[in-house]
Coordinates of C-alpha atoms in Angstrom, one line a residue:
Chain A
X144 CA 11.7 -38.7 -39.8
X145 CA 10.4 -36.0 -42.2
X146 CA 10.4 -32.4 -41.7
X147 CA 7.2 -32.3 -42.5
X148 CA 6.4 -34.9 -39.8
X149 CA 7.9 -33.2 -36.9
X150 CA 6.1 -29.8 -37.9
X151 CA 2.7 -31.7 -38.0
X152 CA 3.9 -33.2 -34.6
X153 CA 4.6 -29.4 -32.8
X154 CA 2.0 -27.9 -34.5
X155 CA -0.7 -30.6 -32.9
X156 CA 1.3 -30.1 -29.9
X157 CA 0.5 -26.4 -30.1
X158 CA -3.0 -27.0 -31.3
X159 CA -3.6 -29.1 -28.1
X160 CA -1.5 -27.1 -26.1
X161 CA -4.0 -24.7 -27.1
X162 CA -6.9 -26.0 -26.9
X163 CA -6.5 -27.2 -22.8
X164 CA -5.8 -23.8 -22.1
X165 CA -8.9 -22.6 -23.4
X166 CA -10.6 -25.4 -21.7
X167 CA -9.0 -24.6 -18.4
X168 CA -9.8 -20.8 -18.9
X169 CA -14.0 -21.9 -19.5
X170 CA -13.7 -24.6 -16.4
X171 CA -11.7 -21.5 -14.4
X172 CA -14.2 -19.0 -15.4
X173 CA -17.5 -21.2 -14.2
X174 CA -15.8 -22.5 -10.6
X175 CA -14.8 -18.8 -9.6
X176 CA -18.5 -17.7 -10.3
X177 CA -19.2 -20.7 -7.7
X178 CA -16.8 -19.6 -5.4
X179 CA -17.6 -15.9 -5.2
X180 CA -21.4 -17.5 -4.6
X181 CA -20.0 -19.2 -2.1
X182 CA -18.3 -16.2 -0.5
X183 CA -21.6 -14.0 -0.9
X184 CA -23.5 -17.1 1.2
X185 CA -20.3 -17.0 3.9
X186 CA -21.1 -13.3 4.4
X187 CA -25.0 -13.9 4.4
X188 CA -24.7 -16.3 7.0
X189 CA -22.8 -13.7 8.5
X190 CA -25.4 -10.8 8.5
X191 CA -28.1 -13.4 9.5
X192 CA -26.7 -14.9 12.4
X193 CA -25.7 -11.1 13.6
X194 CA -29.8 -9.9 12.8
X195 CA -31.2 -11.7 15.7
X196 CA -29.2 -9.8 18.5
X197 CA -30.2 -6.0 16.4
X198 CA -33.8 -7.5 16.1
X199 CA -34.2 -8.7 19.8
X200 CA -33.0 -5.1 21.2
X201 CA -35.3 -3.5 18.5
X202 CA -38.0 -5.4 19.7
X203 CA -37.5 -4.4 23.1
X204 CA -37.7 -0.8 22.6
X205 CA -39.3 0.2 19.5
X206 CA -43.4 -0.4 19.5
X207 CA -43.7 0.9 16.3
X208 CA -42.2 -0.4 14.2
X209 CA -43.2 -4.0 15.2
X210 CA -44.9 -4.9 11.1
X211 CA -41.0 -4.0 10.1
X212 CA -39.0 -6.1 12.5
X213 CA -41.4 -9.4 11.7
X214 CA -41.3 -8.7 8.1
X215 CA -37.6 -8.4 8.9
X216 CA -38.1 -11.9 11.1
X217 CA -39.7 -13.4 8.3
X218 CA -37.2 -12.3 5.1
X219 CA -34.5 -13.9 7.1
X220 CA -36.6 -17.1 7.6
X221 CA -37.2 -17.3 4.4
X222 CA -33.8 -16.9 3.7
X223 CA -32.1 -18.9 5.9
X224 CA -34.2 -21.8 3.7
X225 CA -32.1 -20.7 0.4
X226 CA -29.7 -23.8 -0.4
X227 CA -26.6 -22.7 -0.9
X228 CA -25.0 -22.3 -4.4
X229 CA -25.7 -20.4 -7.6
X230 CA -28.9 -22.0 -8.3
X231 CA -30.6 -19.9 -6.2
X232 CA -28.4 -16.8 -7.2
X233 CA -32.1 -14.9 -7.9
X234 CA -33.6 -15.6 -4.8
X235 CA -30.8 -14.6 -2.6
X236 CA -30.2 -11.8 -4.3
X237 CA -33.6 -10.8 -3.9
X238 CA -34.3 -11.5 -0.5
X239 CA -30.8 -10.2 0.4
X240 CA -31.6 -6.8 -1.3
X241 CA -35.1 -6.8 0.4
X242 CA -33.4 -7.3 3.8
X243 CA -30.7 -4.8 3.1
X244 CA -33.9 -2.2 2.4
X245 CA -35.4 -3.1 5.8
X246 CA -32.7 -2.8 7.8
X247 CA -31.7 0.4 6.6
X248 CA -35.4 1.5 7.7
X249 CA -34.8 -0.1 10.8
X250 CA -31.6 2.0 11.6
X251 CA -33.3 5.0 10.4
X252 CA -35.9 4.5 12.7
X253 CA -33.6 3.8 15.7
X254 CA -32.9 7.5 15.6
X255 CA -36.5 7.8 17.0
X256 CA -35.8 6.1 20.5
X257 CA -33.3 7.9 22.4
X258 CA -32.2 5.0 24.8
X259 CA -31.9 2.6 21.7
X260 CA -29.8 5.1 20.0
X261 CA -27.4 5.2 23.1
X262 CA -27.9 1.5 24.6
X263 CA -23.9 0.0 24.4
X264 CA -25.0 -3.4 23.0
X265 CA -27.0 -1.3 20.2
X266 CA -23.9 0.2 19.0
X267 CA -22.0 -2.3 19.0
X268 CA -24.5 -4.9 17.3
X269 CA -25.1 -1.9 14.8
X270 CA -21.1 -1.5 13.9
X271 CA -20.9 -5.0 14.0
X272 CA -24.0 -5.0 11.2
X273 CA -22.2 -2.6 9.3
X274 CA -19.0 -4.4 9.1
X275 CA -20.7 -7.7 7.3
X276 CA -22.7 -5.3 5.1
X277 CA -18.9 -3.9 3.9
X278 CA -17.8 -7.5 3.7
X279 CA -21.0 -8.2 1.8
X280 CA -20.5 -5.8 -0.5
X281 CA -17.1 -6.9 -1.3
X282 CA -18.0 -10.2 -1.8
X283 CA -21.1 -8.5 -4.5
X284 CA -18.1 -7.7 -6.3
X285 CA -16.3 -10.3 -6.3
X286 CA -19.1 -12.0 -7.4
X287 CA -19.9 -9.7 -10.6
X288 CA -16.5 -9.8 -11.5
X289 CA -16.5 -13.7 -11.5
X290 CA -20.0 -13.4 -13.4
X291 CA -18.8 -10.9 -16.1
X292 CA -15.7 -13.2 -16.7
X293 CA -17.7 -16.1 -17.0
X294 CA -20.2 -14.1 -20.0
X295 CA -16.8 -13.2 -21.6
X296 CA -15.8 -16.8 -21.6
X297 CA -19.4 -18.0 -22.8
X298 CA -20.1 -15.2 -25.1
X299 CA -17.0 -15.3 -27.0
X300 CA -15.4 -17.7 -29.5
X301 CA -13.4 -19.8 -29.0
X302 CA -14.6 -20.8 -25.6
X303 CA -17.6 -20.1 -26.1
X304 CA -17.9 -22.6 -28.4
X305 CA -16.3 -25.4 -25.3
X306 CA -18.8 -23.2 -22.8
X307 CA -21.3 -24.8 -25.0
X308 CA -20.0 -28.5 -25.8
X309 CA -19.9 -28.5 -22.0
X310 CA -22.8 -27.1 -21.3
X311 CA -21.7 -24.1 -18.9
X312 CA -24.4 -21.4 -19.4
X313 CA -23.8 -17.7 -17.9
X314 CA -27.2 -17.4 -17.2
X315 CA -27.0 -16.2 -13.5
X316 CA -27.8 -12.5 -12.8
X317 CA -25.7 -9.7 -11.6
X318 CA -26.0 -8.7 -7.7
X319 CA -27.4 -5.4 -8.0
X320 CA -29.0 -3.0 -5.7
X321 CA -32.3 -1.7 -6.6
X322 CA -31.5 2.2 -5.9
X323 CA -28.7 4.1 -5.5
X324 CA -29.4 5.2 -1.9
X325 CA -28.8 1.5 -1.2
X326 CA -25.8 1.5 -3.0
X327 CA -23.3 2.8 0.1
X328 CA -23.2 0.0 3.2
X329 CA -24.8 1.3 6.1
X330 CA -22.5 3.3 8.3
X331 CA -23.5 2.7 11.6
X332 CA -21.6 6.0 12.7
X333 CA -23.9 8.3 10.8
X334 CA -26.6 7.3 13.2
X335 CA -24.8 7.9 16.4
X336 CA -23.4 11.3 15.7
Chain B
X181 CA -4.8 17.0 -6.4
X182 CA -3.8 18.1 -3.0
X183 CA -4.4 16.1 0.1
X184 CA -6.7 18.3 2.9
X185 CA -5.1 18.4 6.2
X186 CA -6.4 16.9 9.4
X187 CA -6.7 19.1 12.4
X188 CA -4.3 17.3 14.3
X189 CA -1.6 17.6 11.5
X190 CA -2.7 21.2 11.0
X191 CA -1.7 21.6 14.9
X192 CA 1.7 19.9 14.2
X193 CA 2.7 22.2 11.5
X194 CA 2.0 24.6 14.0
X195 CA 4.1 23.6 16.9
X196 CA 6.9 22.9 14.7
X197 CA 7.1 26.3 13.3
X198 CA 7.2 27.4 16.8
X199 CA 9.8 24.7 18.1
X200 CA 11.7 25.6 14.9
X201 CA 12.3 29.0 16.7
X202 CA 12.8 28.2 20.3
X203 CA 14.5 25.3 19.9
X204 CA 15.8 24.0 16.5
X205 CA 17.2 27.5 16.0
X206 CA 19.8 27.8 19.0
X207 CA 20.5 24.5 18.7
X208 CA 21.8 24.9 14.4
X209 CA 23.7 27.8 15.5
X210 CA 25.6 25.9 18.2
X211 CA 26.0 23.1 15.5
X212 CA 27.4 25.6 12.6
X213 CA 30.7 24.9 13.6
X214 CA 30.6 21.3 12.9
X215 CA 29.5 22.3 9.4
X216 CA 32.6 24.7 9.1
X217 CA 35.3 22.4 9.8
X218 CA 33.6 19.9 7.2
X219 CA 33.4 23.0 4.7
X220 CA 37.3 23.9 5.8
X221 CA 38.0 20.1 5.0
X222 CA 36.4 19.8 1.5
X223 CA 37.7 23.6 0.7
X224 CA 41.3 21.8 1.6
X225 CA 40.6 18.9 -0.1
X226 CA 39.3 20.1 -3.3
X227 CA 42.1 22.7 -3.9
X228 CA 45.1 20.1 -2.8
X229 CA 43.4 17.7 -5.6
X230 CA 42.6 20.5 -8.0
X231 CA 46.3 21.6 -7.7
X232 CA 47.7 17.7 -8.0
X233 CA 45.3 17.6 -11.2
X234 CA 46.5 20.6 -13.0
X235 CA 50.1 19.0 -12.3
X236 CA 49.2 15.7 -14.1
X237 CA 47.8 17.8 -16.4
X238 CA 50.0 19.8 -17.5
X239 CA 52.8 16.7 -17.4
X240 CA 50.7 14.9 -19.7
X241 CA 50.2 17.7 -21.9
X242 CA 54.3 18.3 -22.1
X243 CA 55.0 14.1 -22.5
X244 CA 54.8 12.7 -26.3
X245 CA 53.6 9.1 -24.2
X246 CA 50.5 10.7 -22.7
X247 CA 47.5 8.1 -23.5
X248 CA 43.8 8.1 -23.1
X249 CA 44.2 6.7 -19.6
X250 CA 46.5 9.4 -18.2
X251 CA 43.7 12.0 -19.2
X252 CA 41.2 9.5 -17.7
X253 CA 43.4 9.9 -14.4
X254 CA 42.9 13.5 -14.0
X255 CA 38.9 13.0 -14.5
X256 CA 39.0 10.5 -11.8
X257 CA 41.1 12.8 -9.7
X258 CA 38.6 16.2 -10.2
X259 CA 35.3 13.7 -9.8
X260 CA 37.4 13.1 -6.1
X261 CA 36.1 16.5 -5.5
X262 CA 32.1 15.8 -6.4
X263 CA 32.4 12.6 -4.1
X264 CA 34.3 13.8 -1.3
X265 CA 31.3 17.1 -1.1
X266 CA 28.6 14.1 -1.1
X267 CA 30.6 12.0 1.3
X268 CA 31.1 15.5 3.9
X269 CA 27.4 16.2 3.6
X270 CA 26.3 12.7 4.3
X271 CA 28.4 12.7 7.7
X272 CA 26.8 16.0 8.5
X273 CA 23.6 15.0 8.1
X274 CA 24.1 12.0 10.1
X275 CA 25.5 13.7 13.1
X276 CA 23.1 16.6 12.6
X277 CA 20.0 13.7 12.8
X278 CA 22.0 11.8 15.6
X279 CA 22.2 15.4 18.1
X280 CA 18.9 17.1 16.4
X281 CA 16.7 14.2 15.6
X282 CA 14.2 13.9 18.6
X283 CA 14.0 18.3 18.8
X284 CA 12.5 17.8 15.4
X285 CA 10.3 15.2 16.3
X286 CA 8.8 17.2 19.5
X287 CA 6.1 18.3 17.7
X288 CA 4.8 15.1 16.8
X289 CA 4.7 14.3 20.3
X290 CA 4.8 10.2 20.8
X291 CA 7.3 10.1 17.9
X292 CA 11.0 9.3 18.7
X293 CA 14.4 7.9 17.0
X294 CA 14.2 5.0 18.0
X295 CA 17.9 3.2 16.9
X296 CA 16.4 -0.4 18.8
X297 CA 13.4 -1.2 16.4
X298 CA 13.6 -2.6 12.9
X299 CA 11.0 -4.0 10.6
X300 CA 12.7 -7.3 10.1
X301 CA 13.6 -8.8 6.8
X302 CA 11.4 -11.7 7.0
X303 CA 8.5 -9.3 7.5
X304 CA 9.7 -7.4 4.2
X305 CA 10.5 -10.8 2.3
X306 CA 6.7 -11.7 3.2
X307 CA 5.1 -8.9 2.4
X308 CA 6.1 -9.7 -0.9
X309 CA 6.6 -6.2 -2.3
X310 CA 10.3 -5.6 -1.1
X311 CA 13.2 -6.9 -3.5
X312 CA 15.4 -9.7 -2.9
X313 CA 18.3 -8.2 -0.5
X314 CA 21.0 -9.4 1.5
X315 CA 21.4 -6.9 3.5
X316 CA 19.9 -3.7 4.4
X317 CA 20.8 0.1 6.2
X318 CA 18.5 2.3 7.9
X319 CA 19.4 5.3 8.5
X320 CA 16.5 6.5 10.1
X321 CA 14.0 4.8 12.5
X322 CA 11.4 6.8 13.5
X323 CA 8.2 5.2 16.0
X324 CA 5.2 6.5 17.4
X325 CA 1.7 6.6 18.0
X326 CA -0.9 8.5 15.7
X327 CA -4.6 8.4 16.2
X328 CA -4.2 5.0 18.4
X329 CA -2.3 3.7 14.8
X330 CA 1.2 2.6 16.0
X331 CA 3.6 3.6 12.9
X332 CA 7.2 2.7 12.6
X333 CA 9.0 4.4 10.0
X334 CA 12.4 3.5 8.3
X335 CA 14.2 5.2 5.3
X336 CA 16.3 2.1 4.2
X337 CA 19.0 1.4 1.8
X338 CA 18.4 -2.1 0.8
X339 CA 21.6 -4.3 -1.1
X340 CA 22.1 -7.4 -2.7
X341 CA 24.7 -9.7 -3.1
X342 CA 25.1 -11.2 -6.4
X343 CA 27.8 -13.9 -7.4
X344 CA 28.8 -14.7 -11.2
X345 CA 30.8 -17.3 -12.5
X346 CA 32.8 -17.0 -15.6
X347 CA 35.9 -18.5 -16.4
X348 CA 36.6 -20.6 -13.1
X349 CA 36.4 -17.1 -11.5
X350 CA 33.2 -16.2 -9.2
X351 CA 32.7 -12.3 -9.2
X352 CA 30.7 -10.6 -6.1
X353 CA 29.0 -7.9 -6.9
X354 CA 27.0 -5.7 -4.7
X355 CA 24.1 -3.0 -6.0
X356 CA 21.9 -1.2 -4.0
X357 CA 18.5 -2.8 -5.4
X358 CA 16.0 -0.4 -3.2
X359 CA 16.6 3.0 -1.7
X360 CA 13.4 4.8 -0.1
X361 CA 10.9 5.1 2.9
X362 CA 9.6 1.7 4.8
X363 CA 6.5 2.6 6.6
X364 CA 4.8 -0.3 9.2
X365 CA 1.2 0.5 10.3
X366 CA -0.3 -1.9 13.0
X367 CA -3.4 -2.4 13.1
X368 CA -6.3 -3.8 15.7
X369 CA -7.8 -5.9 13.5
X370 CA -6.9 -9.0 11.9
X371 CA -5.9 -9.9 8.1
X372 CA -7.2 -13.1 7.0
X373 CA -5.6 -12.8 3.6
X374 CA -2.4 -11.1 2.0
X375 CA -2.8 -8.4 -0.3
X376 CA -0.9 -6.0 -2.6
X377 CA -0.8 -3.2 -4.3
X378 CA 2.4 -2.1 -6.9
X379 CA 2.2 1.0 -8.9
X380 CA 4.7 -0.8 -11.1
X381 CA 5.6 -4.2 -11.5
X382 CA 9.4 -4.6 -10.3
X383 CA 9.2 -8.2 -10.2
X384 CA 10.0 -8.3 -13.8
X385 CA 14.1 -8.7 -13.0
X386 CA 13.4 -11.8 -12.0
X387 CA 14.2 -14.9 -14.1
X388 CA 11.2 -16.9 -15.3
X389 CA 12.1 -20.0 -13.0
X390 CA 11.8 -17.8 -10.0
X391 CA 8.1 -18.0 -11.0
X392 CA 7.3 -21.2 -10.0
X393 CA 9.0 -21.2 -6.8
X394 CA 7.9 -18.0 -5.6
X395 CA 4.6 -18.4 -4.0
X396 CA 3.8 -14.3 -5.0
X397 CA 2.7 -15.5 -8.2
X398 CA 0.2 -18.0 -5.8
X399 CA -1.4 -14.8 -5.6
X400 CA -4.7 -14.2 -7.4
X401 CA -5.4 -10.6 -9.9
X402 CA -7.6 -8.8 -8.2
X403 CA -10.2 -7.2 -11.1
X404 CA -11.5 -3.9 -10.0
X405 CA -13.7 -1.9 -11.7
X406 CA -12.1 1.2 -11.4
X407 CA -10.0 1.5 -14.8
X408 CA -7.9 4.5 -13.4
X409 CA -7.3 2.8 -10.4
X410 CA -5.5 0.4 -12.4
X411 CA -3.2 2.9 -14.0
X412 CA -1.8 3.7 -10.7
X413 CA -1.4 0.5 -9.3
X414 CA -0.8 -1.8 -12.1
X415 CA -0.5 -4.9 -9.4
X416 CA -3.2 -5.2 -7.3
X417 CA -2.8 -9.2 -6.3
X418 CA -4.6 -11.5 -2.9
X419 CA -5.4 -14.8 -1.8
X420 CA -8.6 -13.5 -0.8
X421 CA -10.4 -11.9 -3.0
X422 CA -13.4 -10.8 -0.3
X423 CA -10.8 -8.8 1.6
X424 CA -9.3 -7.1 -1.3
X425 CA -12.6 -5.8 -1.9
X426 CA -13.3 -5.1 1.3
X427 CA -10.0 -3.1 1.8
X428 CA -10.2 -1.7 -1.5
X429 CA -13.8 -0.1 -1.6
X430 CA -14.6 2.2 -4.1
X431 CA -13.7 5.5 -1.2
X432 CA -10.6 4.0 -0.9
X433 CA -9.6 3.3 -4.1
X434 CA -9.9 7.7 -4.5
X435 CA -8.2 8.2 -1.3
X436 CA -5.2 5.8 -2.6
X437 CA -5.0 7.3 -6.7
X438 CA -4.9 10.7 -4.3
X439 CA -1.6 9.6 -2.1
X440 CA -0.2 7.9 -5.3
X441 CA 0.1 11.6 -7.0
X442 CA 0.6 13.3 -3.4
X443 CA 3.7 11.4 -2.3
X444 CA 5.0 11.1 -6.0
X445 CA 5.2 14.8 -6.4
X446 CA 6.0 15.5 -3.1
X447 CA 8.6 12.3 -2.0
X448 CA 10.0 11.9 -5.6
X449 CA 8.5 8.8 -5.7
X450 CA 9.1 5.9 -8.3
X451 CA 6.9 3.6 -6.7
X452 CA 4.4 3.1 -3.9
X453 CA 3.7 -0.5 -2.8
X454 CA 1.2 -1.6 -0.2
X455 CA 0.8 -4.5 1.6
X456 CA -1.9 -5.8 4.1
X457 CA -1.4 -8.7 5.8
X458 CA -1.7 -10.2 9.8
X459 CA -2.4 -7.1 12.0
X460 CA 0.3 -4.7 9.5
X461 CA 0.0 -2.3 6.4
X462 CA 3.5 -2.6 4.7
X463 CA 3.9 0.8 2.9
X464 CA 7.2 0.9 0.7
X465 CA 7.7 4.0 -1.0
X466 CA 10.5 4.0 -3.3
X467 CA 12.4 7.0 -4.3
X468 CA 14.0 8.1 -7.5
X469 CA 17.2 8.7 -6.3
X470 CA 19.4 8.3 -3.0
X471 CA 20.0 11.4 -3.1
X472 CA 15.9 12.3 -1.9
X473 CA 16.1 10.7 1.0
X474 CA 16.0 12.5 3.9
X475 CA 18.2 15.3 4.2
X476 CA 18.8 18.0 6.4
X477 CA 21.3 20.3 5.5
X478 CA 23.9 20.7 2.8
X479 CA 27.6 21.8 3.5
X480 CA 27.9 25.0 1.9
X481 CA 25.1 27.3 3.3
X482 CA 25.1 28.4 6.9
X483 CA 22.6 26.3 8.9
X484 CA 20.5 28.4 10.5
X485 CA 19.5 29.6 6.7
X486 CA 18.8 26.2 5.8
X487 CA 15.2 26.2 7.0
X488 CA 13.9 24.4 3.7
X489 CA 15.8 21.4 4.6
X490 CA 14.3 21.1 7.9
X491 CA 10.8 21.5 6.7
X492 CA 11.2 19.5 3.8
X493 CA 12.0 16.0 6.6
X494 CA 9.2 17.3 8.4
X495 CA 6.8 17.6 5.5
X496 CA 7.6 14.0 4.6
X497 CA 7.1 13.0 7.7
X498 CA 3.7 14.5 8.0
X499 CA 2.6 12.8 4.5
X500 CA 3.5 9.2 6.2
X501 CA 1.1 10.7 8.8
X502 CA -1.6 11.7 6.0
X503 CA -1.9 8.2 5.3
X504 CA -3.9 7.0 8.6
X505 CA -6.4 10.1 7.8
X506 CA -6.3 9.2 4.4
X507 CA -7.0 6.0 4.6
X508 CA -9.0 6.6 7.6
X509 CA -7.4 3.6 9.1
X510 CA -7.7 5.0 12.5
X511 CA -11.9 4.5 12.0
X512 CA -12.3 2.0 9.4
X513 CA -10.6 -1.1 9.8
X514 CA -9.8 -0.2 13.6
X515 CA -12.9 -1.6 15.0

């Protein structure tokens, strides 16, 4: 065997060698985006099964601000009918944000009623709240992180150029909050000082 | 930057200056001649082998077969003197922290010497950012309670055991791979993942096989988007990537690029490591030298003029302590 032969013989090894691992690195990119989706609907699920409980004691005590907690009632509904995934990355983010902006209201408002403010199962539904919307926040990030990698991988050659033989598209949008007021989770402490 | 104070550690700092006087005081004066006899000892020492050198030294000077190694003799026989000062002070300080240990602790109130307790070496080998060791020394264990945190503290000497091959011939050879302060925090709530933070990557010793059997490199990067939070932990690694998040939000992520520069210029640090996992926070903080660990005297000044020593151990100490307000660990993940 030629030299020549076994150079062309590591050099396609290289070349393929190559080539997989950019391959992996596109495939890598687009599942992570899919799992940090995934983690962002975990912790969703999280702050929407814990609503109910802030929403029924709310509901109990606070007569004005009834409009808030159905439009509350119905964001969540209309939520809780998302399917899971990135498809509806847009929507969720959305309604999620929308939510987040109500709540905060909400809690603002609880400073209003005394015996809310102080009621046991109040505070501890309201840390509880403020926990998920940490964990939430985390998982935003994780999410952008997985979504910025994924535009790297799409956006520049070479794997952009498998991104697009496979047909992986970084179209899905950032989580972002609409101000910066919203930015910081909601500290349930600051209400209860 | 410097870290603000609590109130609580404020109050300590307080107490101790006034248990310094009451009690610490009295108790180093009573102790002084303990330091003496060590001070006669080395005095004796040093001057018997400073005599025995200049003899060999003057023999080899006067002998036409004097070689290399005879002068290399009376080096060895002066450094004698360096080693057997370090090897006096050590046994002072250790019976100085075995009769004075717990008055120096009063004013931290739940904390004790506690010689029973020991972070185990599983524990360390889990936490993944500990080296490979054999076997390990702890001269001080130190346990208590700080806002509701529990906090065991250890400075360790940690060793390794490494056997080489050559010729038919297996050579042992044993080097001290880790010397610094081992802090365990437990916590009240419950780690789903493991994750850790270097502020330099020691794992590099280790060969490129080890990679594939060592499950820290199962570990996932953690991408944060704080670039200078990267230059001071260049490691930042989890199998859940939620919870590194979670612990690392954007207020903690300043609080810990705040202890890295407190406890490096304060501890001599080389390193700070961190490591979350079950109900613990691992905190390794490794230090430059042996010689910065703690210490609370030296042999040739009197003791009751060696204030600086004292407050220096009870400065570190109180920067463990900083962490929990730090970190806020006794609000935040306490739930």
């Amino acid at each position: 065997m030629s030299l020549t032969v076994i150079f062309a013989g590591v050099a396609a090894i290289l070349l393929v060698s190559w080539l997989y691992s950019v391959y992996v690195s596109v495939i890598k990119a687009k599942n992570k985006v899919e799992e940090a989706m995934a983690s962002v609907d975990v912790q969703l699920k999280k702050r929407y099964d814990l609503m109910p409980n802030v929403l029924f004691l709310a509901n109990k005590f606070m007569e004005h601000e009834r409009s808030l907690i159905e439009d509350i009632t119905k964001l969540r509904t209309s939520a809780l009918k998302l399917e899971g995934g990135v498809s509806s990355a847009q929507d969720k983010i959305n309604i999620s944000n929308e939510i987040q902006k109500k709540m905060g209201e909400l809690f603002v408002s609880v400073e209003n009623y005394p015996q809310l403010k102080s009621d046991n199962t109040m505070v501890q539904a309201m840390k509880s709240y403020s926990d998920v919307e940490e964990h939430i926040a985390a998982a935003r990030r994780f999410y952008n992180a997985a979504v910025r990698d994924l535009k790297n991988v799409v956006q520049i050659w070479p794997s952009s150029s498998f991104a697009s033989t496979l047909g992986i598209k970084a179209d899905m949008p950032y989580f972002e909050v609409e101000n910066e007021a919203e930015r910081a989770p909601i500290n349930a402490q600051n209400y209860f000082n | 930057m410097a870290l603000r104070r609590s109130e609580e550690l404020a109050a300590i700092d307080r107490d101790f200056r006034q248990t310094y006087h009451s009690v610490l005081l009295p108790q180093l004066k009573r102790m002084e001649f303990v330091r003496i006899i060590l001070f006669f000892i080395f005095l004796v020492w040093s001057l018997g082998t400073l005599a025995y050198a200049g003899l060999v030294l003057w023999a080899c000077l006067n002998s036409p077969d004097t070689t290399f190694l005879h002068y290399l003799t009376v080096a060895v026989i002066v450094c004698s003197i360096f080693v057997a000062y370090r090897f006096l002070e050590f046994v002072l300080n250790l019976i100085l922290k075995k009769k004075m240990l717990n008055s120096i602790l009063l004013p931290f109130k739940t904390f004790k010497a506690n010689k029973i307790f020991d972070i185990p070496s599983t524990q360390l080998r889990e936490s993944k950012i500990v080296e490979k060791h054999v076997f390990k020394i702890n001269p001080e264990r130190i346990d208590g309670v700080y806002k509701g945190v529990e906090i065991k503290f250890n400075t360790a000497l940690l060793f390794d055991i490494e056997r080489r091959y050559s010729g038919g011939k297996s050579r042992t050879k044993i080097s001290n791979v880790f010397s610094g302060y081992i802090v365990e925090m437990d916590m009240n709530k419950q780690f789903s993942g493991h994750t850790i933070l270097e502020s330099c990557l020691y794992h590099t010793d280790e060969s490129f096989f080890d990679r594939f059997k060592d499950d820290y490199y199962e570990m996932e990067e953690v991408e944060l988007e704080d670039p200078d939070f990267k230059k001071h932990f260049t490691t930042i690694k989890t199998t859940d990537q939620v919870e590194a998040r979670y612990l690392l939000n954007p207020a903690v992520m300043e609080k810990l690029k705040e202890l890295d520069m407190s406890l490096g210029r304060l501890l001599m640090l080389s390193d700070l490591r961190l490591s979350f996992l079950d109900k613990k926070i691992l905190i390794v903080m490794k230090v430059r030298n042996v010689n910065n660990l703690l210490r609370l005297c030296v042999l040739n000044k009197p003791l009751s003029k060696q204030d600086k020593e004292i407050c220096a151990f009870k400065d570190t100490l109180l920067e463990i302590l900083e962490i929990v307000d730090e970190l806020d660990l006794d609000e935040k993940i306490v739930v």
